[in-house]
Amino acid sequence: MGKNVSHDEFYSLLTEFKNPIFLCHRNADPDAIGSAYALREVFGGTIGIIDSVDRISATLLNYLETQPIRHTDLSKYDITVLLDTSTHAQLDGIKLGRYCLIDHHTTNNLLNNAEFYIYQPTSSTAEIIYTLLHEAGHSFSVEMGIALIAGIITDTGHFKHATPDSMRTTASLLEETGIQYGEVLDLLSSTPHDVSMRIAMMKTAMRARIVRVGDWIIATSHVSSFNGAAAATLVNIGADVAFVASAVGDNVRISSRARRTAIEKGVTLGRMLDEMGRKHGGTGGGHDGAAGLELKGVRDEILSECVERVKQILEE
Ligand SMILES: [Mn+2]
C-alpha cells in the first residue's frame, strides 16, 4: 500500500535518492514536462518520456534547451518519480521498479504500488510542484517559472477550468521570477500547427455526428490522430460534450471534452471514462472536462455508450 505523504515528507524522502528519473506519461504534455523540469532543476537526475511529447511540450523543451530520455530502462535509476500520470496505459506497459508519484487526476490507479505519493485534486500537477518547492524554501528560475506556468495554462485550458489556487500559483510565479505573462503566451502560441493536424480538425468536423438533448449538443467523431485536439475543436465550434475516437493498434482510444456548463450539470468525464474502462477491461480517466479512454471494442458501440451516459445526465 502506497504511503500518502505531506509535501515536506515527499521532499525529504526524495532527497535520499541520488539518481532519480522524473518520468512523464505517454505523449507528455507541458504539465508533465514542466513538472519534471522544475524537479530536475532542484534534485538533479533525468527527465524520462515514454514515447513522444505533444506539440506544445516540444516547443517548451526547445526553449528550456532540455532533451528528455526516451524508451528508458528504469532499473538504471534508484527511484522513478511518476508525474501527472494516473493509469498503467499511460506508461505503455513500461516495467516500473521503485517509484513514487505526484498527480492531480480525478482517479489514479498507480497509488497502491507507489512507495510514497502526493495525490491532490488540483487543476494541474505544476501547482503541486510549486507548493512542494516553495514550502521547502526554493526560489524559481525564469525557466522553472515558464515551465510550471505553461503546465498550468495548458491543464486549465487557458484558465477556463482554473481555480483560485491555479491563479494564485501563477501570480506567485510571475511575481517571484519577473516573467511577463505574455511571454509564456507567446511561447505557447509560437507552436506551429502542422498541416496534418489542421486537416485532422477539419475531418473531425466533417464526420461529426450530432445528438441534441434539449438545448445541449453532444458530438462524436473519429480521426486517425490528434483526437484530444479534435475533441476540443468540436467543443470550440459548438458542442457541449464531444467524444473523438482513434484506432491505436487493436484498441480504440477516445478523447473527450466538456464545456463548463455541462460539468456543472453533472457530466464528469474523468469518472465516467474510468468507469467505462473498468467495465470493458480497458483504462480510462482524466478530469471533469477532459478525459480519455482506451479499450478493445467496436468504435461506434463505445461512442454510443458515451453518448447514452451523457444523455442520461443531461436529461435529468
Ligand atoms: Mn496534468
CSV table of C-alpha atoms and ligand atoms in Angstrom, one decimal:
chain,number,residue,atom,x,y,z
A,1,MET,CA,0.0,0.0,0.0
A,2,GLY,CA,1.5,3.3,-1.1
A,3,LYS,CA,2.1,6.0,1.6
A,4,ASN,CA,0.2,9.3,1.2
A,5,VAL,CA,2.7,11.9,2.4
A,6,SER,CA,2.9,15.6,3.0
A,7,HIS,CA,4.8,18.0,0.8
A,8,ASP,CA,7.5,18.1,3.5
A,9,GLU,CA,7.8,14.4,3.7
A,10,PHE,CA,7.9,13.9,0.0
A,11,TYR,CA,10.7,16.5,-0.3
A,12,SER,CA,12.9,14.9,2.3
A,13,LEU,CA,12.2,11.3,1.1
A,14,LEU,CA,13.2,12.3,-2.4
A,15,THR,CA,16.5,13.9,-1.3
A,16,GLU,CA,17.6,10.4,-0.1
A,17,PHE,CA,17.9,9.2,-3.7
A,18,LYS,CA,21.0,10.0,-5.7
A,19,ASN,CA,19.8,9.2,-9.2
A,20,PRO,CA,16.1,9.8,-9.7
A,21,ILE,CA,14.3,9.8,-13.1
A,22,PHE,CA,11.3,12.1,-13.5
A,23,LEU,CA,9.0,10.1,-15.8
A,24,CYS,CA,6.2,11.7,-17.8
A,25,HIS,CA,3.2,10.0,-19.2
A,26,ARG,CA,2.8,9.0,-22.9
A,27,ASN,CA,2.5,11.9,-25.3
A,28,ALA,CA,3.8,14.1,-22.5
A,29,ASP,CA,2.1,17.5,-22.1
A,30,PRO,CA,3.5,20.7,-20.6
A,31,ASP,CA,2.1,19.9,-17.2
A,32,ALA,CA,4.2,16.7,-17.0
A,33,ILE,CA,7.2,18.2,-18.8
A,34,GLY,CA,7.1,21.4,-16.8
A,35,SER,CA,6.8,19.5,-13.5
A,36,ALA,CA,9.7,17.1,-14.4
A,37,TYR,CA,11.9,20.1,-15.4
A,38,ALA,CA,11.3,22.0,-12.2
A,39,LEU,CA,12.0,18.9,-10.0
A,40,ARG,CA,15.2,18.0,-12.0
A,41,GLU,CA,16.5,21.6,-11.5
A,42,VAL,CA,16.2,21.1,-7.8
A,43,PHE,CA,17.0,17.4,-7.3
A,44,GLY,CA,19.2,16.6,-10.3
A,45,GLY,CA,18.6,13.4,-12.2
A,46,THR,CA,17.0,12.7,-15.5
A,47,ILE,CA,13.8,13.6,-17.3
A,48,GLY,CA,12.2,10.5,-19.0
A,49,ILE,CA,9.4,10.2,-21.6
A,50,ILE,CA,7.5,7.1,-22.7
A,51,ASP,CA,7.2,7.7,-26.4
A,52,SER,CA,6.9,11.3,-27.5
A,53,VAL,CA,5.9,14.7,-26.3
A,54,ASP,CA,3.0,16.7,-27.6
A,55,ARG,CA,3.3,19.7,-29.8
A,56,ILE,CA,3.5,22.4,-27.1
A,57,SER,CA,5.9,20.4,-25.0
A,58,ALA,CA,8.2,20.1,-27.9
A,59,THR,CA,8.3,23.9,-28.1
A,60,LEU,CA,8.7,24.2,-24.3
A,61,LEU,CA,11.6,21.7,-24.3
A,62,ASN,CA,13.3,23.6,-27.1
A,63,TYR,CA,13.0,26.8,-25.1
A,64,LEU,CA,14.3,25.0,-22.0
A,65,GLU,CA,17.2,23.5,-24.0
A,66,THR,CA,16.4,20.2,-22.5
A,67,GLN,CA,16.3,16.7,-24.1
A,68,PRO,CA,14.4,14.0,-22.2
A,69,ILE,CA,15.5,10.3,-22.4
A,70,ARG,CA,13.1,8.0,-24.3
A,71,HIS,CA,12.4,4.2,-24.0
A,72,THR,CA,14.3,4.1,-20.9
A,73,ASP,CA,15.4,1.2,-18.7
A,74,LEU,CA,14.2,2.3,-15.3
A,75,SER,CA,16.5,-0.1,-13.4
A,76,LYS,CA,19.3,2.3,-14.1
A,77,TYR,CA,17.8,4.8,-11.6
A,78,ASP,CA,17.3,4.4,-7.9
A,79,ILE,CA,13.8,5.8,-8.0
A,80,THR,CA,11.2,6.7,-10.6
A,81,VAL,CA,9.2,9.8,-9.9
A,82,LEU,CA,6.0,9.4,-11.9
A,83,LEU,CA,4.5,12.8,-12.8
A,84,ASP,CA,1.0,13.7,-13.9
A,85,THR,CA,0.3,10.0,-14.6
A,86,SER,CA,-2.9,8.2,-13.4
A,87,THR,CA,-3.0,4.8,-15.3
A,88,HIS,CA,-0.7,2.0,-16.4
A,89,ALA,CA,-1.9,2.5,-20.0
A,90,GLN,CA,-0.3,5.9,-20.0
A,91,LEU,CA,3.0,4.2,-19.4
A,92,ASP,CA,2.7,1.8,-22.4
A,93,GLY,CA,3.5,-1.2,-20.1
A,94,ILE,CA,7.0,0.0,-19.1
A,95,LYS,CA,8.4,-2.1,-16.2
A,96,LEU,CA,8.3,0.0,-13.0
A,97,GLY,CA,10.7,-0.6,-10.2
A,98,ARG,CA,10.7,1.5,-7.1
A,99,TYR,CA,8.5,4.5,-7.7
A,100,CYS,CA,6.8,7.5,-6.1
A,101,LEU,CA,4.2,9.7,-7.7
A,102,ILE,CA,2.8,13.2,-7.8
A,103,ASP,CA,-0.6,13.5,-9.6
A,104,HIS,CA,-3.8,15.5,-9.7
A,105,HIS,CA,-6.2,13.5,-11.9
A,106,THR,CA,-9.7,12.6,-10.7
A,107,THR,CA,-8.8,9.0,-10.3
A,108,ASN,CA,-5.4,7.3,-10.1
A,109,ASN,CA,-4.7,3.5,-10.4
A,110,LEU,CA,-1.0,3.8,-9.5
A,111,LEU,CA,-1.1,4.8,-5.9
A,112,ASN,CA,-1.2,1.3,-4.3
A,113,ASN,CA,2.3,0.2,-5.5
A,114,ALA,CA,3.9,3.6,-5.1
A,115,GLU,CA,6.4,3.8,-2.2
A,116,PHE,CA,5.1,7.3,-1.4
A,117,TYR,CA,3.0,9.8,-3.2
A,118,ILE,CA,1.2,13.2,-3.2
A,119,TYR,CA,-2.2,12.9,-4.8
A,120,GLN,CA,-4.3,16.1,-4.8
A,121,PRO,CA,-7.2,17.0,-7.0
A,122,THR,CA,-5.7,20.4,-8.0
A,123,SER,CA,-6.1,21.6,-11.6
A,124,SER,CA,-2.5,20.8,-12.5
A,125,THR,CA,0.5,18.8,-11.3
A,126,ALA,CA,2.6,22.0,-11.8
A,127,GLU,CA,0.7,23.6,-8.9
A,128,ILE,CA,1.6,20.8,-6.6
A,129,ILE,CA,5.3,21.1,-7.7
A,130,TYR,CA,5.2,24.8,-7.0
A,131,THR,CA,3.9,24.3,-3.4
A,132,LEU,CA,6.3,21.4,-2.8
A,133,LEU,CA,9.4,23.6,-3.8
A,134,HIS,CA,8.1,26.8,-2.3
A,135,GLU,CA,7.4,25.3,1.1
A,136,ALA,CA,10.9,23.8,1.0
A,137,GLY,CA,12.3,27.4,0.6
A,138,HIS,CA,13.4,27.1,-3.0
A,139,SER,CA,13.4,30.1,-5.4
A,140,PHE,CA,12.3,29.7,-9.0
A,141,SER,CA,14.4,30.5,-12.1
A,142,VAL,CA,12.8,32.1,-15.1
A,143,GLU,CA,12.9,28.8,-16.9
A,144,MET,CA,11.3,26.9,-14.0
A,145,GLY,CA,8.6,29.6,-13.8
A,146,ILE,CA,7.9,29.4,-17.6
A,147,ALA,CA,7.8,25.6,-17.4
A,148,LEU,CA,5.3,25.5,-14.5
A,149,ILE,CA,3.1,28.3,-15.8
A,150,ALA,CA,3.0,26.6,-19.2
A,151,GLY,CA,1.7,23.4,-17.4
A,152,ILE,CA,-0.9,25.4,-15.5
A,153,ILE,CA,-2.1,27.2,-18.7
A,154,THR,CA,-2.5,24.1,-20.7
A,155,ASP,CA,-4.0,21.9,-18.0
A,156,THR,CA,-6.6,24.6,-17.1
A,157,GLY,CA,-7.5,25.1,-20.8
A,158,HIS,CA,-6.0,28.6,-20.8
A,159,PHE,CA,-7.6,29.2,-17.3
A,160,LYS,CA,-11.1,28.1,-18.5
A,161,HIS,CA,-11.0,25.4,-15.7
A,162,ALA,CA,-8.8,27.5,-13.4
A,163,THR,CA,-9.4,27.5,-9.6
A,164,PRO,CA,-8.3,30.4,-7.3
A,165,ASP,CA,-5.3,28.2,-6.5
A,166,SER,CA,-4.1,28.0,-10.1
A,167,MET,CA,-4.5,31.8,-10.4
A,168,ARG,CA,-2.6,32.3,-7.1
A,169,THR,CA,0.2,29.9,-8.1
A,170,THR,CA,0.6,31.6,-11.5
A,171,ALA,CA,0.6,35.1,-9.8
A,172,SER,CA,3.2,34.0,-7.3
A,173,LEU,CA,5.4,32.5,-10.1
A,174,LEU,CA,5.1,35.7,-12.1
A,175,GLU,CA,6.0,37.8,-9.1
A,176,GLU,CA,8.9,35.7,-8.0
A,177,THR,CA,10.5,35.3,-11.4
A,178,GLY,CA,9.7,38.7,-13.0
A,179,ILE,CA,8.3,36.8,-16.0
A,180,GLN,CA,5.6,38.7,-18.0
A,181,TYR,CA,2.5,36.5,-18.5
A,182,GLY,CA,2.6,37.5,-22.2
A,183,GLU,CA,6.0,35.9,-22.6
A,184,VAL,CA,4.5,32.5,-21.7
A,185,LEU,CA,1.6,33.0,-24.1
A,186,ASP,CA,4.0,34.0,-26.9
A,187,LEU,CA,6.0,30.9,-26.3
A,188,LEU,CA,2.9,28.7,-26.3
A,189,SER,CA,1.4,30.3,-29.4
A,190,SER,CA,4.7,30.1,-31.3
A,191,THR,CA,4.0,26.4,-31.7
A,192,PRO,CA,3.1,25.8,-35.4
A,193,HIS,CA,0.0,23.8,-36.2
A,194,ASP,CA,1.2,21.4,-38.9
A,195,VAL,CA,-0.9,20.8,-42.0
A,196,SER,CA,-1.8,17.2,-41.0
A,197,MET,CA,-3.2,18.5,-37.7
A,198,ARG,CA,-5.3,21.1,-39.4
A,199,ILE,CA,-6.7,18.5,-41.9
A,200,ALA,CA,-7.5,16.2,-38.9
A,201,MET,CA,-9.5,19.0,-37.3
A,202,MET,CA,-11.5,19.6,-40.5
A,203,LYS,CA,-12.2,15.9,-40.9
A,204,THR,CA,-13.3,15.7,-37.3
A,205,ALA,CA,-15.9,18.4,-38.0
A,206,MET,CA,-17.0,16.8,-41.3
A,207,ARG,CA,-17.5,13.4,-39.8
A,208,ALA,CA,-19.2,14.7,-36.6
A,209,ARG,CA,-22.5,13.1,-35.5
A,210,ILE,CA,-24.7,15.4,-33.5
A,211,VAL,CA,-27.1,14.4,-30.8
A,212,ARG,CA,-29.3,17.1,-29.4
A,213,VAL,CA,-30.8,16.8,-25.9
A,214,GLY,CA,-33.0,19.9,-25.3
A,215,ASP,CA,-30.5,22.7,-25.7
A,216,TRP,CA,-27.5,20.5,-25.2
A,217,ILE,CA,-25.3,19.3,-28.1
A,218,ILE,CA,-23.3,16.1,-27.8
A,219,ALA,CA,-20.9,15.4,-30.8
A,220,THR,CA,-18.9,12.3,-31.7
A,221,SER,CA,-16.4,11.8,-34.4
A,222,HIS,CA,-13.3,9.9,-35.4
A,223,VAL,CA,-9.8,10.7,-36.7
A,224,SER,CA,-6.6,8.8,-37.1
A,225,SER,CA,-4.6,11.0,-34.7
A,226,PHE,CA,-4.8,14.3,-32.7
A,227,ASN,CA,-8.1,13.1,-31.1
A,228,GLY,CA,-7.6,15.2,-28.0
A,229,ALA,CA,-7.3,18.4,-30.0
A,230,ALA,CA,-10.2,17.2,-32.2
A,231,ALA,CA,-12.5,16.8,-29.2
A,232,ALA,CA,-11.5,20.3,-28.1
A,233,THR,CA,-12.2,21.6,-31.6
A,234,LEU,CA,-15.8,20.1,-31.5
A,235,VAL,CA,-16.4,21.9,-28.2
A,236,ASN,CA,-14.9,25.1,-29.6
A,237,ILE,CA,-17.3,25.1,-32.6
A,238,GLY,CA,-20.5,24.4,-30.6
A,239,ALA,CA,-20.7,21.0,-28.9
A,240,ASP,CA,-21.3,20.9,-25.1
A,241,VAL,CA,-19.7,17.5,-24.8
A,242,ALA,CA,-17.5,15.8,-27.5
A,243,PHE,CA,-16.0,12.3,-27.9
A,244,VAL,CA,-13.5,11.6,-30.7
A,245,ALA,CA,-12.2,8.1,-31.4
A,246,SER,CA,-8.9,6.9,-32.9
A,247,ALA,CA,-7.7,3.4,-33.6
A,248,VAL,CA,-4.5,2.6,-31.8
A,249,GLY,CA,-3.3,-0.9,-32.8
A,250,ASP,CA,-6.2,-3.2,-31.9
A,251,ASN,CA,-7.5,-0.7,-29.4
A,252,VAL,CA,-10.0,2.2,-29.6
A,253,ARG,CA,-8.8,5.4,-28.0
A,254,ILE,CA,-11.4,8.0,-27.1
A,255,SER,CA,-10.7,11.6,-26.1
A,256,SER,CA,-13.4,13.7,-24.6
A,257,ARG,CA,-14.1,17.3,-23.7
A,258,ALA,CA,-16.9,19.0,-21.9
A,259,ARG,CA,-18.0,22.7,-21.5
A,260,ARG,CA,-18.1,24.1,-18.0
A,261,THR,CA,-21.9,24.3,-18.1
A,262,ALA,CA,-22.1,20.6,-18.9
A,263,ILE,CA,-19.7,19.8,-16.0
A,264,GLU,CA,-22.0,21.9,-13.7
A,265,LYS,CA,-24.9,19.8,-14.9
A,266,GLY,CA,-23.0,16.7,-13.7
A,267,VAL,CA,-21.0,15.5,-16.7
A,268,THR,CA,-17.8,14.4,-15.0
A,269,LEU,CA,-15.8,12.8,-17.9
A,270,GLY,CA,-12.9,11.5,-15.9
A,271,ARG,CA,-15.1,9.4,-13.6
A,272,MET,CA,-17.3,8.3,-16.5
A,273,LEU,CA,-14.5,7.1,-18.6
A,274,ASP,CA,-12.7,5.5,-15.6
A,275,GLU,CA,-16.0,3.5,-15.0
A,276,MET,CA,-16.3,2.5,-18.7
A,277,GLY,CA,-12.7,1.4,-18.7
A,278,ARG,CA,-13.2,-0.9,-15.7
A,279,LYS,CA,-16.5,-2.2,-17.2
A,280,HIS,CA,-14.9,-3.2,-20.5
A,281,GLY,CA,-11.4,-4.2,-19.4
A,282,GLY,CA,-9.7,-1.1,-20.6
A,283,THR,CA,-8.4,2.0,-18.8
A,284,GLY,CA,-9.9,5.5,-18.6
A,285,GLY,CA,-9.7,8.6,-16.6
A,286,GLY,CA,-8.8,12.3,-16.5
A,287,HIS,CA,-10.6,15.4,-15.5
A,288,ASP,CA,-14.2,16.5,-15.3
A,289,GLY,CA,-13.8,18.5,-18.5
A,290,ALA,CA,-11.1,16.5,-20.4
A,291,ALA,CA,-10.6,12.7,-20.2
A,292,GLY,CA,-9.5,9.7,-22.2
A,293,LEU,CA,-10.4,6.0,-22.5
A,294,GLU,CA,-8.6,3.1,-24.2
A,295,LEU,CA,-10.1,-0.3,-24.7
A,296,LYS,CA,-10.7,-3.2,-27.1
A,297,GLY,CA,-14.1,-2.9,-28.8
A,298,VAL,CA,-16.2,-1.6,-31.6
A,299,ARG,CA,-15.7,2.1,-32.1
A,300,ASP,CA,-19.3,3.1,-32.8
A,301,GLU,CA,-20.6,1.0,-29.9
A,302,ILE,CA,-18.2,2.7,-27.5
A,303,LEU,CA,-19.1,6.1,-28.8
A,304,SER,CA,-22.8,5.3,-28.5
A,305,GLU,CA,-22.3,4.2,-24.9
A,306,CYS,CA,-20.5,7.5,-24.2
A,307,VAL,CA,-23.4,9.5,-25.7
A,308,GLU,CA,-26.0,7.4,-23.8
A,309,ARG,CA,-24.3,8.1,-20.5
A,310,VAL,CA,-24.1,11.8,-21.1
A,311,LYS,CA,-27.7,11.9,-22.4
A,312,GLN,CA,-28.9,10.4,-19.1
A,313,ILE,CA,-27.1,13.0,-17.1
A,314,LEU,CA,-28.3,15.9,-19.3
A,315,GLU,CA,-31.9,14.7,-19.3
A,316,GLU,CA,-32.2,14.6,-15.5
B,1,MN,MN,-1.8,17.4,-15.7
